[in-house]
Amino acid sequence: EKLGVALLGLGNYSTGLLAPALQQTENCELRGIITGSPEKIPLWQKKYGIKDRNVYNYENMHQLANNEEIDVVYVVTPNSLHPKYAVIAANAGKHIWCEKPMARTSRGCREIIEACNKNNRKLSIGYRMQHEKNTKQIMEWAKTKPYGSIQKLTADAGFYGGSNLTPWRLEKEMGGGAIYDMGVYCINGARYSTNLEPVALSATQSTTRPNMFDEVDETTKFTLEFPNGITAHCKTSFGENINRLEVTCENGWYYLDPMQSYSGVQGKTSDGKILRPMQKMQQAVQMDDDALAILNGKPVMVPSEEGLKDVIIVEKINESAAKGGKRMLL
Ligand code: NAD
């Protein structure tokens, strides 16, 4: 039996990736929508055969409590709104899948965690890379260390953002900026590549388009310090296309390039192993993994701590940059 998923926030990611991926999933299917844009409703209902009774807006979505066809609400709004809607959906008794970054603030993350705990609901963060095959290989190597101890790594994630940036991505209050949007791929990548938590960091922020980036960062460079002297040098940007994760070990190295594209994530190792791209849609694998955890009563693969830890690090990165690159302890 498949779980019923309702997408909340029908923007670019829901439209272009999640709804198509939900046509490929085996353990869950798209059954509902929650939207503040009435004009989108007929299009979505027609395209995906969504019943009238499974269509909600942000004002009436608490009535999901009376709808047993919907098991999961997937929150796909601008970043700072994740807590508000995730809390309403959890209080309506639904499991929560929440997009990255989990929220703008660690406080917002904790509100979601509390609501899911209180209602005994599962909570997964939409870090799709942790469901991708080559990324999983690198996560495994962080534990088995086939190339010896890890010494340093670099993680870069960004793209050139012009008119393709929806306005909220330039607004501080909404959780805009490169560090929240793309920087979390570097942070999460550094954490899953080492299987360690950073103990200190320093960061600087800059922009080449000050009129456009007057509230949020265009480019953030940061160094994460891990135990045992391991350092991660990271860069995230809305000003250039960068997409690579490289790990240097005592006896070799490996990289993923690209590290976080929707498809084609691939890499190489110092001894000539080729990490070939996965064929299935990452989002379909992710949602099937997350649905199975619910169906089987097992722990989710990417739990709330993954979201919270990264947002705490983002808060410290912003603080470091505001203090001229001051070293901050975590
Ligand atoms: P988007 O701007 O295209 O869509 C956001 C949606 O939220 C829109 O439909 C908008 O109408 C709706 N919305 C609800 N309340 C709003 C408000 N008060 N102001 C503005 N919009 C409001 O953004 P997106 O690219 O779809 O991103 C949505 C979320 O998904 C973000 O958290 C983003 O980080 C995440 N995302 C994740 C991935 C991934 O690979 N995991 C990729 C893209 C986006």
Short mmCIF file of C-alpha atoms and ligand atoms in Angstrom, two decimals:
data_model
loop_
_atom_site.label_atom_id
_atom_site.label_comp_id
_atom_site.label_asym_id
_atom_site.label_seq_id
_atom_site.Cartn_x
_atom_site.Cartn_y
_atom_site.Cartn_z
CA GLU A 1 0.00 0.00 0.00
CA LYS A 2 1.23 3.48 -0.90
CA LEU A 3 1.32 6.49 1.39
CA GLY A 4 -0.53 9.62 0.25
CA VAL A 5 1.64 12.72 -0.07
CA ALA A 6 0.41 16.33 -0.21
CA LEU A 7 2.81 18.92 -1.61
CA LEU A 8 2.66 22.26 0.22
CA GLY A 9 3.92 25.19 -1.90
CA LEU A 10 3.65 24.59 -5.63
CA GLY A 11 6.69 26.55 -6.81
CA ASN A 12 9.59 25.53 -9.03
CA TYR A 13 10.82 22.57 -7.01
CA SER A 14 7.40 21.00 -6.45
CA THR A 15 6.41 21.57 -10.08
CA GLY A 16 9.64 20.62 -11.80
CA LEU A 17 11.02 17.83 -9.61
CA LEU A 18 8.87 16.55 -6.75
CA ALA A 19 5.58 16.03 -8.60
CA PRO A 20 7.33 14.27 -11.52
CA ALA A 21 9.33 12.14 -9.05
CA LEU A 22 6.10 11.15 -7.28
CA GLN A 23 5.03 9.53 -10.58
CA GLN A 24 8.01 7.16 -10.21
CA THR A 25 7.76 6.27 -6.53
CA GLU A 26 6.66 2.80 -5.39
CA ASN A 27 5.87 3.45 -1.73
CA CYS A 28 4.06 6.79 -1.95
CA GLU A 29 2.06 8.85 -4.42
CA LEU A 30 0.91 12.42 -4.97
CA ARG A 31 -2.63 12.68 -3.60
CA GLY A 32 -3.01 16.23 -2.37
CA ILE A 33 -1.94 19.85 -2.76
CA ILE A 34 -1.82 22.79 -0.36
CA THR A 35 -1.46 26.13 -2.11
CA GLY A 36 -2.11 29.84 -1.72
CA SER A 37 -2.43 30.25 -5.50
CA PRO A 38 -5.99 29.27 -6.61
CA GLU A 39 -5.04 29.57 -10.29
CA LYS A 40 -2.71 26.59 -9.95
CA ILE A 41 -5.42 24.24 -8.64
CA PRO A 42 -7.17 23.20 -11.89
CA LEU A 43 -3.85 22.59 -13.64
CA TRP A 44 -2.56 20.36 -10.87
CA GLN A 45 -5.88 18.52 -10.45
CA LYS A 46 -6.02 17.78 -14.16
CA LYS A 47 -2.38 16.80 -14.56
CA TYR A 48 -2.21 14.55 -11.49
CA GLY A 49 -5.82 13.49 -10.97
CA ILE A 50 -6.07 15.11 -7.54
CA LYS A 51 -9.52 14.86 -5.92
CA ASP A 52 -11.39 18.01 -4.81
CA ARG A 53 -11.37 16.82 -1.21
CA ASN A 54 -7.53 16.67 -1.24
CA VAL A 55 -7.05 20.33 -2.22
CA TYR A 56 -6.26 22.77 0.60
CA ASN A 57 -5.06 26.32 1.13
CA TYR A 58 -2.97 27.71 4.00
CA GLU A 59 -6.10 28.81 5.91
CA ASN A 60 -7.97 25.51 5.88
CA MET A 61 -5.07 23.05 5.94
CA HIS A 62 -5.68 22.20 9.62
CA GLN A 63 -8.69 20.24 8.27
CA LEU A 64 -6.18 17.70 6.96
CA ALA A 65 -6.78 16.17 10.39
CA ASN A 66 -10.01 14.70 8.96
CA ASN A 67 -8.42 13.30 5.79
CA GLU A 68 -7.00 9.80 6.06
CA GLU A 69 -5.96 9.73 2.39
CA ILE A 70 -3.08 12.09 3.17
CA ASP A 71 -0.29 10.61 5.30
CA VAL A 72 2.54 13.03 4.63
CA VAL A 73 2.79 16.79 4.04
CA TYR A 74 5.92 17.83 2.13
CA VAL A 75 6.77 21.47 2.97
CA VAL A 76 8.28 23.21 -0.08
CA THR A 77 7.83 26.94 0.63
CA PRO A 78 10.37 29.75 1.07
CA ASN A 79 12.77 28.80 3.86
CA SER A 80 11.53 30.95 6.74
CA LEU A 81 7.97 29.64 6.30
CA HIS A 82 8.84 25.96 6.81
CA PRO A 83 8.19 26.04 10.59
CA LYS A 84 4.78 27.71 10.37
CA TYR A 85 3.35 25.20 7.90
CA ALA A 86 5.17 22.13 9.22
CA VAL A 87 3.74 22.80 12.70
CA ILE A 88 0.16 23.10 11.38
CA ALA A 89 0.55 19.89 9.37
CA ALA A 90 2.10 17.95 12.27
CA ASN A 91 -0.70 19.13 14.57
CA ALA A 92 -3.14 17.81 11.95
CA GLY A 93 -1.50 14.40 12.49
CA LYS A 94 0.59 14.25 9.32
CA HIS A 95 4.18 13.05 8.94
CA ILE A 96 6.45 15.86 7.73
CA TRP A 97 8.96 15.99 4.94
CA CYS A 98 10.64 19.40 5.12
CA GLU A 99 12.82 20.97 2.46
CA LYS A 100 16.34 22.20 3.13
CA PRO A 101 17.38 24.42 4.80
CA MET A 102 15.06 23.21 7.57
CA ALA A 103 14.32 26.82 8.62
CA ARG A 104 15.98 30.23 8.75
CA THR A 105 16.74 29.95 12.46
CA SER A 106 17.62 27.13 14.84
CA ARG A 107 14.58 28.22 16.84
CA GLY A 108 12.38 27.53 13.80
CA CYS A 109 13.95 24.09 13.43
CA ARG A 110 13.20 23.30 17.06
CA GLU A 111 9.55 24.34 16.63
CA ILE A 112 9.17 21.74 13.88
CA ILE A 113 10.93 19.05 15.92
CA GLU A 114 8.73 19.76 18.93
CA ALA A 115 5.50 19.61 16.93
CA CYS A 116 6.48 16.30 15.32
CA ASN A 117 7.53 14.81 18.67
CA LYS A 118 4.35 15.97 20.38
CA ASN A 119 2.20 14.38 17.67
CA ASN A 120 4.39 11.30 17.37
CA ARG A 121 4.99 11.98 13.65
CA LYS A 122 8.08 11.22 11.58
CA LEU A 123 10.17 14.09 10.22
CA SER A 124 12.62 13.87 7.30
CA ILE A 125 14.71 16.68 5.80
CA GLY A 126 14.85 16.92 2.00
CA TYR A 127 18.62 16.43 1.69
CA ARG A 128 18.34 14.39 -1.49
CA MET A 129 22.11 13.85 -1.77
CA GLN A 130 22.07 11.51 1.22
CA HIS A 131 19.85 9.18 -0.87
CA GLU A 132 22.10 9.34 -3.95
CA LYS A 133 24.28 6.30 -4.59
CA ASN A 134 27.73 7.93 -5.04
CA THR A 135 27.14 10.25 -2.09
CA LYS A 136 26.23 7.20 -0.02
CA GLN A 137 29.53 5.61 -1.07
CA ILE A 138 31.42 8.65 0.22
CA MET A 139 29.43 8.56 3.46
CA GLU A 140 30.41 4.88 3.82
CA TRP A 141 34.10 5.68 3.18
CA ALA A 142 33.99 8.24 6.00
CA LYS A 143 33.45 5.25 8.27
CA THR A 144 35.57 2.55 6.60
CA LYS A 145 38.45 4.87 5.54
CA PRO A 146 39.76 2.81 2.59
CA TYR A 147 42.21 5.62 1.71
CA GLY A 148 43.42 6.16 5.27
CA SER A 149 42.43 8.92 7.63
CA ILE A 150 40.74 11.96 6.12
CA GLN A 151 42.97 15.04 6.17
CA LYS A 152 41.07 17.84 4.43
CA LEU A 153 38.25 18.49 2.02
CA THR A 154 36.80 21.14 -0.21
CA ALA A 155 33.08 21.63 -0.91
CA ASP A 156 31.76 24.17 -3.41
CA ALA A 157 28.11 24.66 -4.32
CA GLY A 158 26.56 27.52 -6.22
CA PHE A 159 25.10 28.78 -9.45
CA TYR A 160 24.85 32.05 -11.33
CA GLY A 161 21.58 33.58 -10.18
CA GLY A 162 19.93 36.27 -12.26
CA SER A 163 16.24 36.52 -13.13
CA ASN A 164 15.92 32.81 -12.26
CA LEU A 165 16.18 33.72 -8.56
CA THR A 166 12.65 34.01 -7.16
CA PRO A 167 12.47 37.29 -5.18
CA TRP A 168 12.39 35.71 -1.70
CA ARG A 169 15.89 34.29 -2.32
CA LEU A 170 17.18 37.88 -2.04
CA GLU A 171 15.20 38.68 1.13
CA LYS A 172 16.75 38.23 4.57
CA GLU A 173 13.43 37.71 6.37
CA MET A 174 12.51 34.85 4.04
CA GLY A 175 15.79 33.03 4.61
CA GLY A 176 17.30 34.12 1.32
CA GLY A 177 20.97 34.18 0.35
CA ALA A 178 23.47 31.71 -1.04
CA ILE A 179 24.46 30.30 2.34
CA TYR A 180 20.93 29.08 3.11
CA ASP A 181 20.14 27.95 -0.43
CA MET A 182 23.39 26.31 -1.58
CA GLY A 183 25.78 26.63 1.37
CA VAL A 184 23.92 23.90 3.23
CA TYR A 185 25.10 21.44 0.55
CA CYS A 186 28.70 22.29 1.50
CA ILE A 187 28.00 22.07 5.23
CA ASN A 188 26.05 18.83 4.97
CA GLY A 189 28.65 17.49 2.53
CA ALA A 190 31.54 18.29 4.86
CA ARG A 191 29.68 16.60 7.73
CA TYR A 192 28.71 13.46 5.83
CA SER A 193 32.13 13.14 4.17
CA THR A 194 33.89 13.07 7.53
CA ASN A 195 31.16 11.55 9.72
CA LEU A 196 32.23 14.23 12.22
CA GLU A 197 30.82 17.46 13.62
CA PRO A 198 32.78 20.71 13.20
CA VAL A 199 34.14 22.34 16.34
CA ALA A 200 34.92 25.83 15.00
CA LEU A 201 34.52 27.93 11.87
CA SER A 202 35.31 31.24 10.21
CA ALA A 203 33.58 32.92 7.26
CA THR A 204 33.63 35.91 4.95
CA GLN A 205 30.90 37.21 2.66
CA SER A 206 31.08 39.37 -0.46
CA THR A 207 29.11 40.51 -3.49
CA THR A 208 29.89 41.81 -6.95
CA ARG A 209 26.27 43.02 -7.37
CA PRO A 210 25.59 45.19 -4.30
CA ASN A 211 22.28 46.54 -5.64
CA MET A 212 20.88 43.05 -5.94
CA PHE A 213 22.49 41.57 -2.82
CA ASP A 214 21.75 44.34 -0.33
CA GLU A 215 20.13 42.05 2.30
CA VAL A 216 21.70 38.63 1.81
CA ASP A 217 25.03 37.10 0.80
CA GLU A 218 25.90 36.52 -2.84
CA THR A 219 29.09 34.62 -1.96
CA THR A 220 30.19 33.08 1.32
CA LYS A 221 33.57 31.43 1.86
CA PHE A 222 34.01 29.48 5.06
CA THR A 223 36.31 27.05 6.78
CA LEU A 224 34.97 24.35 9.06
CA GLU A 225 37.40 22.89 11.59
CA PHE A 226 36.76 19.28 12.55
CA PRO A 227 38.42 17.19 15.27
CA ASN A 228 41.87 15.71 14.48
CA GLY A 229 42.88 18.84 12.56
CA ILE A 230 40.65 18.06 9.57
CA THR A 231 39.59 21.22 7.73
CA ALA A 232 36.86 21.79 5.15
CA HIS A 233 37.29 24.75 2.83
CA CYS A 234 33.90 25.69 1.41
CA LYS A 235 32.46 28.21 -1.00
CA THR A 236 28.87 28.92 -1.89
CA SER A 237 27.59 31.51 -4.31
CA PHE A 238 24.74 32.92 -6.37
CA GLY A 239 27.44 34.47 -8.56
CA GLU A 240 29.12 31.47 -10.19
CA ASN A 241 28.52 27.86 -11.16
CA ILE A 242 30.48 25.69 -8.71
CA ASN A 243 29.63 22.12 -7.79
CA ARG A 244 32.37 19.85 -6.40
CA LEU A 245 33.26 17.86 -3.29
CA GLU A 246 36.83 16.61 -2.88
CA VAL A 247 38.22 14.58 -0.01
CA THR A 248 41.96 14.20 0.60
CA CYS A 249 43.11 11.27 2.72
CA GLU A 250 46.41 9.97 4.03
CA ASN A 251 46.78 7.46 1.16
CA GLY A 252 44.65 8.87 -1.65
CA TRP A 253 41.70 11.03 -2.62
CA TYR A 254 38.25 10.99 -4.17
CA TYR A 255 35.83 13.56 -5.50
CA LEU A 256 32.30 14.06 -6.73
CA ASP A 257 31.89 16.53 -9.60
CA PRO A 258 29.12 17.56 -9.80
CA MET A 259 28.34 16.92 -6.14
CA GLN A 260 24.74 18.14 -5.92
CA SER A 261 23.10 18.30 -9.36
CA TYR A 262 19.67 16.72 -9.81
CA SER A 263 21.29 14.08 -12.04
CA GLY A 264 24.74 13.09 -13.20
CA VAL A 265 26.46 13.12 -9.81
CA GLN A 266 29.69 11.27 -10.52
CA GLY A 267 33.28 11.01 -9.38
CA LYS A 268 36.67 9.35 -9.30
CA THR A 269 39.17 8.02 -6.81
CA SER A 270 42.97 8.24 -6.73
CA ASP A 271 43.24 4.53 -7.59
CA GLY A 272 41.08 4.85 -10.68
CA LYS A 273 37.62 3.82 -9.47
CA ILE A 274 34.84 5.51 -11.43
CA LEU A 275 31.67 6.51 -9.57
CA ARG A 276 29.03 6.37 -12.29
CA PRO A 277 25.83 8.46 -12.20
CA MET A 278 22.65 6.97 -10.73
CA GLN A 279 19.86 6.60 -13.29
CA LYS A 280 16.76 6.96 -11.09
CA MET A 281 15.50 10.40 -10.05
CA GLN A 282 17.09 11.27 -6.70
CA GLN A 283 13.81 12.65 -5.41
CA ALA A 284 11.99 9.38 -6.19
CA VAL A 285 14.61 7.38 -4.27
CA GLN A 286 14.46 9.90 -1.42
CA MET A 287 10.67 9.85 -1.08
CA ASP A 288 10.54 6.05 -1.33
CA ASP A 289 13.20 5.78 1.41
CA ASP A 290 11.25 8.22 3.58
CA ALA A 291 7.91 6.47 2.90
CA LEU A 292 9.39 3.06 3.79
CA ALA A 293 10.63 4.41 7.13
CA ILE A 294 7.04 5.41 7.93
CA LEU A 295 5.47 2.19 6.61
CA ASN A 296 7.96 -0.03 8.48
CA GLY A 297 8.22 2.06 11.64
CA LYS A 298 11.99 2.47 11.14
CA PRO A 299 14.22 5.54 11.74
CA VAL A 300 14.31 7.97 8.82
CA MET A 301 17.55 8.24 6.82
CA VAL A 302 17.86 12.04 7.12
CA PRO A 303 16.42 13.04 10.49
CA SER A 304 15.73 16.48 11.92
CA GLU A 305 19.19 16.70 13.54
CA GLU A 306 20.63 16.96 10.02
CA GLY A 307 18.56 20.07 9.38
CA LEU A 308 19.08 21.62 12.81
CA LYS A 309 22.86 21.11 12.91
CA ASP A 310 23.33 22.76 9.52
CA VAL A 311 21.15 25.76 10.43
CA ILE A 312 23.11 26.25 13.68
CA ILE A 313 26.29 26.30 11.55
CA VAL A 314 24.72 28.79 9.10
CA GLU A 315 23.85 31.07 12.02
CA LYS A 316 27.48 30.95 13.19
CA ILE A 317 28.77 31.51 9.65
CA ASN A 318 26.66 34.66 9.35
CA GLU A 319 27.88 35.82 12.77
CA SER A 320 31.51 35.19 11.85
CA ALA A 321 31.15 37.09 8.57
CA ALA A 322 29.45 40.01 10.36
CA LYS A 323 32.43 40.11 12.74
CA GLY A 324 34.95 40.30 9.90
CA GLY A 325 35.77 36.59 9.72
CA LYS A 326 36.15 36.01 13.47
CA ARG A 327 36.80 32.39 14.45
CA MET A 328 33.70 31.02 16.18
CA LEU A 329 33.53 27.95 18.39
CA LEU A 330 30.62 25.58 17.79
P1 NAD B 1 9.77 28.88 -5.41
O1 NAD B 1 9.88 30.34 -5.10
O2 NAD B 1 9.79 28.45 -6.81
O3 NAD B 1 8.45 28.29 -4.74
C1 NAD B 1 8.02 28.63 -3.47
C2 NAD B 1 6.52 28.42 -3.37
O4 NAD B 1 6.07 28.84 -2.08
C3 NAD B 1 5.76 29.24 -4.40
O5 NAD B 1 4.80 28.43 -5.03
C4 NAD B 1 5.10 30.32 -3.57
O6 NAD B 1 3.85 30.71 -4.10
C5 NAD B 1 4.91 29.63 -2.24
N1 NAD B 1 4.75 30.56 -1.13
C6 NAD B 1 3.95 30.35 -0.08
N2 NAD B 1 3.94 31.39 0.73
C7 NAD B 1 4.76 32.30 0.19
C8 NAD B 1 5.15 33.61 0.59
N3 NAD B 1 4.70 34.18 1.72
N4 NAD B 1 6.03 34.26 -0.19
C9 NAD B 1 6.50 33.70 -1.32
N5 NAD B 1 6.13 32.47 -1.74
C10 NAD B 1 5.28 31.78 -0.99
O7 NAD B 1 10.94 28.17 -4.57
P2 NAD B 1 11.49 26.69 -4.78
O8 NAD B 1 12.71 26.76 -5.58
O9 NAD B 1 10.41 25.79 -5.17
O10 NAD B 1 11.98 26.38 -3.28
C11 NAD B 1 11.06 26.03 -2.26
C12 NAD B 1 11.80 25.27 -1.15
O11 NAD B 1 12.37 24.10 -1.71
C13 NAD B 1 12.96 26.04 -0.52
O12 NAD B 1 13.03 25.73 0.84
C14 NAD B 1 14.17 25.51 -1.25
O13 NAD B 1 15.36 25.60 -0.50
C15 NAD B 1 13.77 24.08 -1.47
N6 NAD B 1 14.44 23.48 -2.65
C16 NAD B 1 15.10 22.33 -2.50
C17 NAD B 1 15.74 21.75 -3.56
C18 NAD B 1 16.45 20.45 -3.39
O14 NAD B 1 17.14 20.04 -4.31
N7 NAD B 1 16.28 19.76 -2.28
C19 NAD B 1 15.70 22.36 -4.80
C20 NAD B 1 15.00 23.54 -4.95
C21 NAD B 1 14.37 24.11 -3.85
#
